[in-house]
Each structure stands twice: as C-alpha cells, then as structure tokens.
C-alpha cells in the first residue's frame, strides 16, 4: 500500500529524524516541509526525478550542508556537523589515489590506521581479502566502490548514506554489490538511506521506499516492503510492489 510518509516509521524511537522546512538554492526552493525518519537498522530507499533534491537531502543529513531551515536529529541529538555516526558513500568511490586500499579504509585514523585489526575484517567482508596493499589505480570500478563501502563502515556508523552507489558499474557487478550491501546492513545492524534510480534495487534492499516529488509541494509517498531481508529479487511479491512504486513515481511526476 502507498501511504503518506507521516503514517510510517513512527513505531520505534527513530535513529534519524530529519525535518527540512525549506532548502533553497538562489531563492529557488528545492526541499520544503519534508520529514523523514529511520529506525535503527532500517533500510530506506529514496527515489524521485532527477533534480528533486535527493542528494541535497543526503548532504543535509550528513552535515555537509547546513544552509537550510529545519533540523537533523540523530538518536534525539541535534546534528550540526559531520559525525562518525554517519557514513557517506558517493556515486564514485572518491578514494585517495596516493593511499593504499588499507590506508583508504582506515583513513579516519590517518596513515597508521592501516594496521588496525578491523581493516582485514572489513576487506574480507567486502570481498577484497589480501588486497590491502594495492593502490586504487590497480582496482576495477566495482572493487574501488567496495573499498569505499569498507571505509564508510570503518567508523562503525549507525547510519550509512549512499548516493547512487552502484550506478557506474555494469549490471552483473551491480547485483553482486547490492547483495553485498544487503548482507553488510544486516551484519552491522546499520541503518541505510540509499538514493537510487533503480526500482528493482530499491525493492530488493529496502524496508521502505520513499518517493520524493520535485518542488516538495506534496509530502513524499512511502511504500512499505514487508518482506524479510535478505530477499530474492526473483520473488513474486516484489512484482506487485514494483507496480506500486512505478505508480507512485508517476504520481510524483518522476516518470
Ligand atoms: N550547489 C548548488 N547550487 C545551486 N543549485 C544547486 C546546487 N546543488 C544542487 N542544486 C540544484 O538543486 C536541485 C536538487 O539537486 P540534487 O543534486 O539534490 O538533485 P537530485 O535529486 O540528487 O538529482 P539527481 O537524481 O540528478 O542526482 C537541482 O535543481 C540542482 O540543480
Ligand atoms: Mg543526486
């Protein structure tokens, strides 16, 4: 079923509760009267037309953009800056080319962090065991994005923000990375807010899908995905939900 955003996600104390009364660029409003909350460990996908403000919202939540009216609450605390509790993974890996894979993963601790015991564990988890001494130029695009995800998890965040993280890789790599992310989210118990243009990606990974409309005149619609994670993309239940998401995207003028 499609619900207004305000009716969902209110059962447990939220990990994230973000309110944006107004966010504008050059007096042009991009986000208005938006409220979004995530429970601890919840996976939520954010979909919507290009330019509707998805990346802007992620930057606000991450503390990378503080020029807006509203507030970000993380476990009830007002956030006004970047924090180790929130990891950010971008569309491209953004690795430091002069640092090894291990140094990139442990970047939070500086160069000495490469010997931290968590580094090989994380590299193993993202399927890069033994590649800690490589430089980013010696990696494929998919491998580099795995490093970025390991780096995002290194600080043990409670919330992981991902902005179209798999859009630059081929279709098969993408499925593998989606499955990897599904496993990581469960094992680490981390909440995930994922921006994607891929409806199937949103359906396979999320507990809820939030559909954002450009201009923010309407509150976002939400579609609950009441299926256990990890789940099979081939499942029949997803086909019904897929049509609901497409309908909501049409309603939001995204397609
Ligand atoms: N730094 C900026 N200065 C001026 N306008 C900006 C800036 N950043 C974003 N915008 C504008 O704000 C709007 C929302 O941008 P945003 O990047 O959040 O969209 P998006 O939903 O992530 O789009 P896409 O799906 O294409 O990534 C767009 O119209 C964009 O042009
Ligand atoms: Mg964007």
Coordinates of C-alpha atoms and ligand atoms in Angstrom, one line a residue:
X1 CA 0.0 0.0 0.0
X2 CA 1.1 3.5 -0.6
X3 CA 1.0 5.8 2.5
X4 CA 1.8 9.4 3.3
X5 CA 5.2 9.5 4.8
X6 CA 3.9 10.7 8.2
X7 CA 2.0 7.5 8.8
X8 CA 5.0 5.2 8.6
X9 CA 8.2 4.7 10.5
X10 CA 6.8 6.0 13.8
X11 CA 6.7 2.8 15.8
X12 CA 10.2 2.7 17.4
X13 CA 12.3 5.6 18.6
X14 CA 13.8 6.9 15.4
X15 CA 17.6 6.8 14.8
X16 CA 17.2 9.6 12.3
X17 CA 14.6 12.3 12.3
X18 CA 15.1 15.0 9.7
X19 CA 12.9 17.9 9.1
X20 CA 13.5 20.4 6.3
X21 CA 11.1 23.3 6.4
X22 CA 12.9 24.8 3.5
X23 CA 16.1 24.4 1.5
X24 CA 16.7 26.8 -1.4
X25 CA 19.5 27.5 -3.9
X26 CA 19.5 31.1 -5.1
X27 CA 16.0 31.6 -3.7
X28 CA 14.7 28.6 -5.6
X29 CA 13.2 26.1 -3.1
X30 CA 14.4 22.6 -3.6
X31 CA 13.0 20.9 -0.5
X32 CA 10.0 22.1 1.5
X33 CA 8.1 20.7 4.5
X34 CA 9.9 17.4 4.4
X35 CA 10.1 15.0 7.3
X36 CA 11.8 11.7 7.2
X37 CA 12.7 9.3 9.9
X38 CA 14.6 6.0 10.0
X39 CA 14.5 3.4 12.8
X40 CA 17.8 1.8 13.9
X41 CA 18.9 -0.8 11.4
X42 CA 16.2 0.2 8.9
X43 CA 17.0 0.3 5.2
X44 CA 15.1 3.0 3.3
X45 CA 15.5 3.9 -0.4
X46 CA 14.9 7.4 -1.7
X47 CA 13.7 7.7 -5.3
X48 CA 12.5 10.6 -7.4
X49 CA 13.1 12.6 -10.5
X50 CA 16.5 13.9 -11.3
X51 CA 16.9 17.3 -9.6
X52 CA 14.2 16.8 -7.0
X53 CA 16.7 17.2 -4.1
X54 CA 17.7 13.6 -3.1
X55 CA 21.5 14.4 -3.0
X56 CA 20.7 17.7 -1.3
X57 CA 18.8 15.9 1.5
X58 CA 21.6 13.4 2.0
X59 CA 24.1 16.2 2.3
X60 CA 21.9 17.9 4.9
X61 CA 21.6 14.7 6.9
X62 CA 25.4 14.1 6.7
X63 CA 26.1 17.6 8.0
X64 CA 27.8 18.6 4.7
X65 CA 25.1 21.3 4.0
X66 CA 24.0 23.4 7.0
X67 CA 22.4 26.2 5.0
X68 CA 18.7 25.2 5.4
X69 CA 15.7 25.7 7.7
X70 CA 15.0 22.6 9.7
X71 CA 16.9 20.2 11.8
X72 CA 18.6 16.8 11.8
X73 CA 18.1 14.6 14.9
X74 CA 20.3 11.6 15.3
X75 CA 19.2 9.4 18.2
X76 CA 17.5 12.5 19.5
X77 CA 20.6 14.8 19.3
X78 CA 20.6 17.8 17.0
X79 CA 23.4 17.4 14.4
X80 CA 25.0 20.5 13.0
X81 CA 28.2 19.0 11.6
X82 CA 29.7 15.8 10.2
X83 CA 29.9 12.9 12.6
X84 CA 31.5 9.4 12.7
X85 CA 28.0 8.1 13.3
X86 CA 27.1 8.8 9.7
X87 CA 29.0 7.2 6.8
X88 CA 28.6 8.7 3.3
X89 CA 29.2 6.7 0.1
X90 CA 29.1 8.6 -3.2
X91 CA 28.3 7.6 -6.7
X92 CA 32.0 7.4 -7.4
X93 CA 34.4 5.8 -4.9
X94 CA 36.4 9.0 -4.2
X95 CA 39.4 7.1 -2.9
X96 CA 42.7 8.9 -2.2
X97 CA 44.9 7.7 -5.2
X98 CA 48.2 8.0 -3.2
X99 CA 46.9 5.8 -0.3
X100 CA 46.7 2.0 -0.4
X101 CA 43.4 0.2 -0.1
X102 CA 44.1 -0.4 3.6
X103 CA 45.0 3.2 4.2
X104 CA 41.9 4.3 2.4
X105 CA 39.7 2.1 4.6
X106 CA 41.3 3.3 7.8
X107 CA 41.5 6.9 6.6
X108 CA 39.7 8.1 9.7
X109 CA 42.8 7.2 11.8
X110 CA 45.4 8.6 9.5
X111 CA 48.1 6.6 7.7
X112 CA 48.9 4.5 10.8
X113 CA 45.3 3.2 10.8
X114 CA 46.2 0.6 8.1
X115 CA 47.3 -1.8 10.8
X116 CA 44.0 -1.6 12.7
X117 CA 42.6 -5.1 13.1
X118 CA 39.3 -4.1 11.6
X119 CA 40.9 -3.4 8.2
X120 CA 41.4 -7.0 7.1
X121 CA 38.0 -8.0 8.6
X122 CA 36.2 -5.3 6.5
X123 CA 38.2 -6.1 3.4
X124 CA 37.2 -9.7 3.8
X125 CA 33.6 -8.7 4.2
X126 CA 33.6 -6.7 1.0
X127 CA 35.3 -9.4 -0.9
X128 CA 38.8 -7.8 -1.1
X129 CA 40.8 -10.0 1.2
X130 CA 44.5 -9.7 0.6
X131 CA 44.3 -6.6 -1.5
X132 CA 45.1 -4.1 1.3
X133 CA 48.5 -3.1 -0.2
X134 CA 47.1 -2.2 -3.7
X135 CA 46.7 1.3 -4.9
X136 CA 43.3 2.5 -6.2
X137 CA 44.6 2.6 -9.8
X138 CA 45.1 -1.2 -9.5
X139 CA 41.4 -1.8 -8.8
X140 CA 38.3 -2.2 -11.0
X141 CA 35.4 0.2 -10.6
X142 CA 33.4 -2.3 -8.6
X143 CA 36.4 -3.1 -6.4
X144 CA 37.0 0.6 -5.7
X145 CA 33.4 1.0 -4.7
X146 CA 33.8 -2.0 -2.3
X147 CA 36.8 -0.1 -0.7
X148 CA 34.6 3.0 -0.4
X149 CA 31.9 0.9 1.4
X150 CA 34.5 -0.6 3.8
X151 CA 35.8 2.9 4.5
X152 CA 32.2 4.0 5.2
X153 CA 31.8 1.2 7.7
X154 CA 35.2 1.7 9.4
X155 CA 34.0 4.3 11.9
X156 CA 31.1 1.9 12.9
X157 CA 28.4 4.4 11.9
X158 CA 24.8 3.9 12.9
X159 CA 23.6 5.3 9.6
X160 CA 25.0 4.8 6.1
X161 CA 24.1 7.2 3.4
X162 CA 24.6 6.0 -0.2
X163 CA 24.0 8.3 -3.2
X164 CA 23.5 6.1 -6.3
X165 CA 26.5 4.0 -5.2
X166 CA 26.2 1.4 -8.0
X167 CA 25.1 3.4 -11.0
X168 CA 28.6 3.5 -12.5
X169 CA 29.1 -0.3 -12.6
X170 CA 27.9 -3.0 -15.0
X171 CA 24.6 -4.8 -14.4
X172 CA 26.2 -8.0 -13.0
X173 CA 28.6 -6.2 -10.7
X174 CA 25.7 -4.2 -9.6
X175 CA 23.7 -7.2 -8.5
X176 CA 26.7 -8.5 -6.6
X177 CA 27.3 -5.2 -4.9
X178 CA 23.6 -5.0 -3.9
X179 CA 23.8 -8.5 -2.4
X180 CA 26.9 -7.5 -0.5
X181 CA 25.3 -4.3 0.8
X182 CA 22.2 -6.3 2.0
X183 CA 24.5 -8.6 3.9
X184 CA 26.6 -5.8 5.4
X185 CA 23.5 -3.9 6.5
X186 CA 22.2 -6.9 8.4
X187 CA 25.5 -8.0 9.9
X188 CA 26.5 -4.5 11.1
X189 CA 22.9 -3.6 12.1
X190 CA 23.5 -0.2 10.4
X191 CA 20.6 1.9 9.1
X192 CA 20.8 2.7 5.4
X193 CA 19.4 5.5 3.4
X194 CA 20.0 4.8 -0.2
X195 CA 19.4 7.1 -3.2
X196 CA 18.8 5.2 -6.3
X197 CA 17.1 5.5 -9.7
X198 CA 16.8 1.7 -9.9
X199 CA 13.3 0.5 -8.7
X200 CA 14.5 -3.1 -8.5
X201 CA 17.5 -2.1 -6.4
X202 CA 15.1 -0.3 -4.0
X203 CA 12.8 -3.3 -3.8
X204 CA 15.5 -5.8 -3.2
X205 CA 17.3 -3.8 -0.5
X206 CA 14.7 -1.7 1.4
X207 CA 12.2 -1.9 4.2
X208 CA 10.6 1.2 2.8
X209 CA 10.8 3.2 -0.4
X210 CA 10.3 7.0 -0.2
X211 CA 9.2 8.8 -3.3
X212 CA 10.2 12.4 -3.4
X213 CA 8.5 14.9 -5.7
X214 CA 10.3 17.9 -7.2
X215 CA 9.4 21.2 -5.6
X216 CA 8.2 19.5 -2.4
X217 CA 4.6 20.7 -2.8
X218 CA 3.4 17.2 -1.8
X219 CA 4.6 15.2 1.2
X220 CA 6.6 12.2 -0.1
X221 CA 4.8 8.9 -0.6
X222 CA 6.1 5.8 1.0
X223 CA 5.8 2.2 0.0
X224 CA 6.5 -0.4 2.7
X225 CA 8.3 -3.6 1.6
X226 CA 7.1 -6.1 4.3
X227 CA 9.5 -8.9 3.3
X228 CA 12.4 -10.3 5.3
X229 CA 15.9 -9.3 4.3
X230 CA 18.0 -10.5 2.5
X231 CA 15.4 -11.4 -0.1
X232 CA 15.4 -12.8 -3.6
X233 CA 14.9 -10.4 -6.5
X234 CA 13.0 -13.1 -8.3
X235 CA 10.3 -13.3 -5.7
X236 CA 6.7 -12.9 -6.9
X237 CA 5.8 -10.4 -4.1
X238 CA 8.2 -7.9 -5.5
X239 CA 6.4 -7.8 -8.8
X240 CA 3.2 -6.4 -7.2
X241 CA 5.3 -3.9 -5.1
X242 CA 7.1 -2.9 -8.3
X243 CA 3.9 -1.7 -9.9
X244 CA 3.1 0.3 -6.7
X245 CA 6.5 2.0 -6.8
X246 CA 6.1 2.9 -10.5
X247 CA 2.6 4.2 -9.8
X248 CA 4.0 6.4 -7.0
X249 CA 6.8 7.6 -9.3
X250 CA 4.2 8.6 -11.9
X251 CA 2.2 10.4 -9.3
X252 CA 5.3 12.3 -8.3
X253 CA 5.9 13.1 -12.0
X254 CA 9.3 11.3 -11.9
X255 CA 8.4 9.2 -14.9
Ligands
LIG1 N1 25.3 23.9 -5.1 C1 24.2 24.2 -5.8 N2 24.0 25.4 -6.3 C2 22.8 25.7 -6.9 N3 21.9 24.7 -7.2 C3 22.1 23.5 -6.8 C4 23.3 23.1 -6.1 N4 23.2 21.8 -5.8 C5 22.1 21.4 -6.3 N5 21.4 22.4 -6.9 C6 20.1 22.3 -7.5 O1 19.2 21.8 -6.6 C7 18.3 20.8 -7.2 C8 18.4 19.5 -6.5 O2 19.7 18.9 -6.7 P1 20.1 17.5 -6.2 O3 21.5 17.3 -6.7 O4 19.8 17.4 -4.8 O5 19.1 16.6 -7.1 P2 19.0 15.0 -7.1 O6 17.6 14.6 -6.8 O7 20.1 14.4 -6.4 O8 19.2 14.8 -8.7 P3 19.9 13.5 -9.5 O9 18.9 12.4 -9.4 O10 20.1 14.0 -10.9 O11 21.2 13.2 -8.8 C9 18.7 20.8 -8.7 O12 17.8 21.6 -9.4 C10 20.1 21.3 -8.7 O13 20.4 21.9 -9.9
LIG2 MG1 21.8 13.3 -6.9

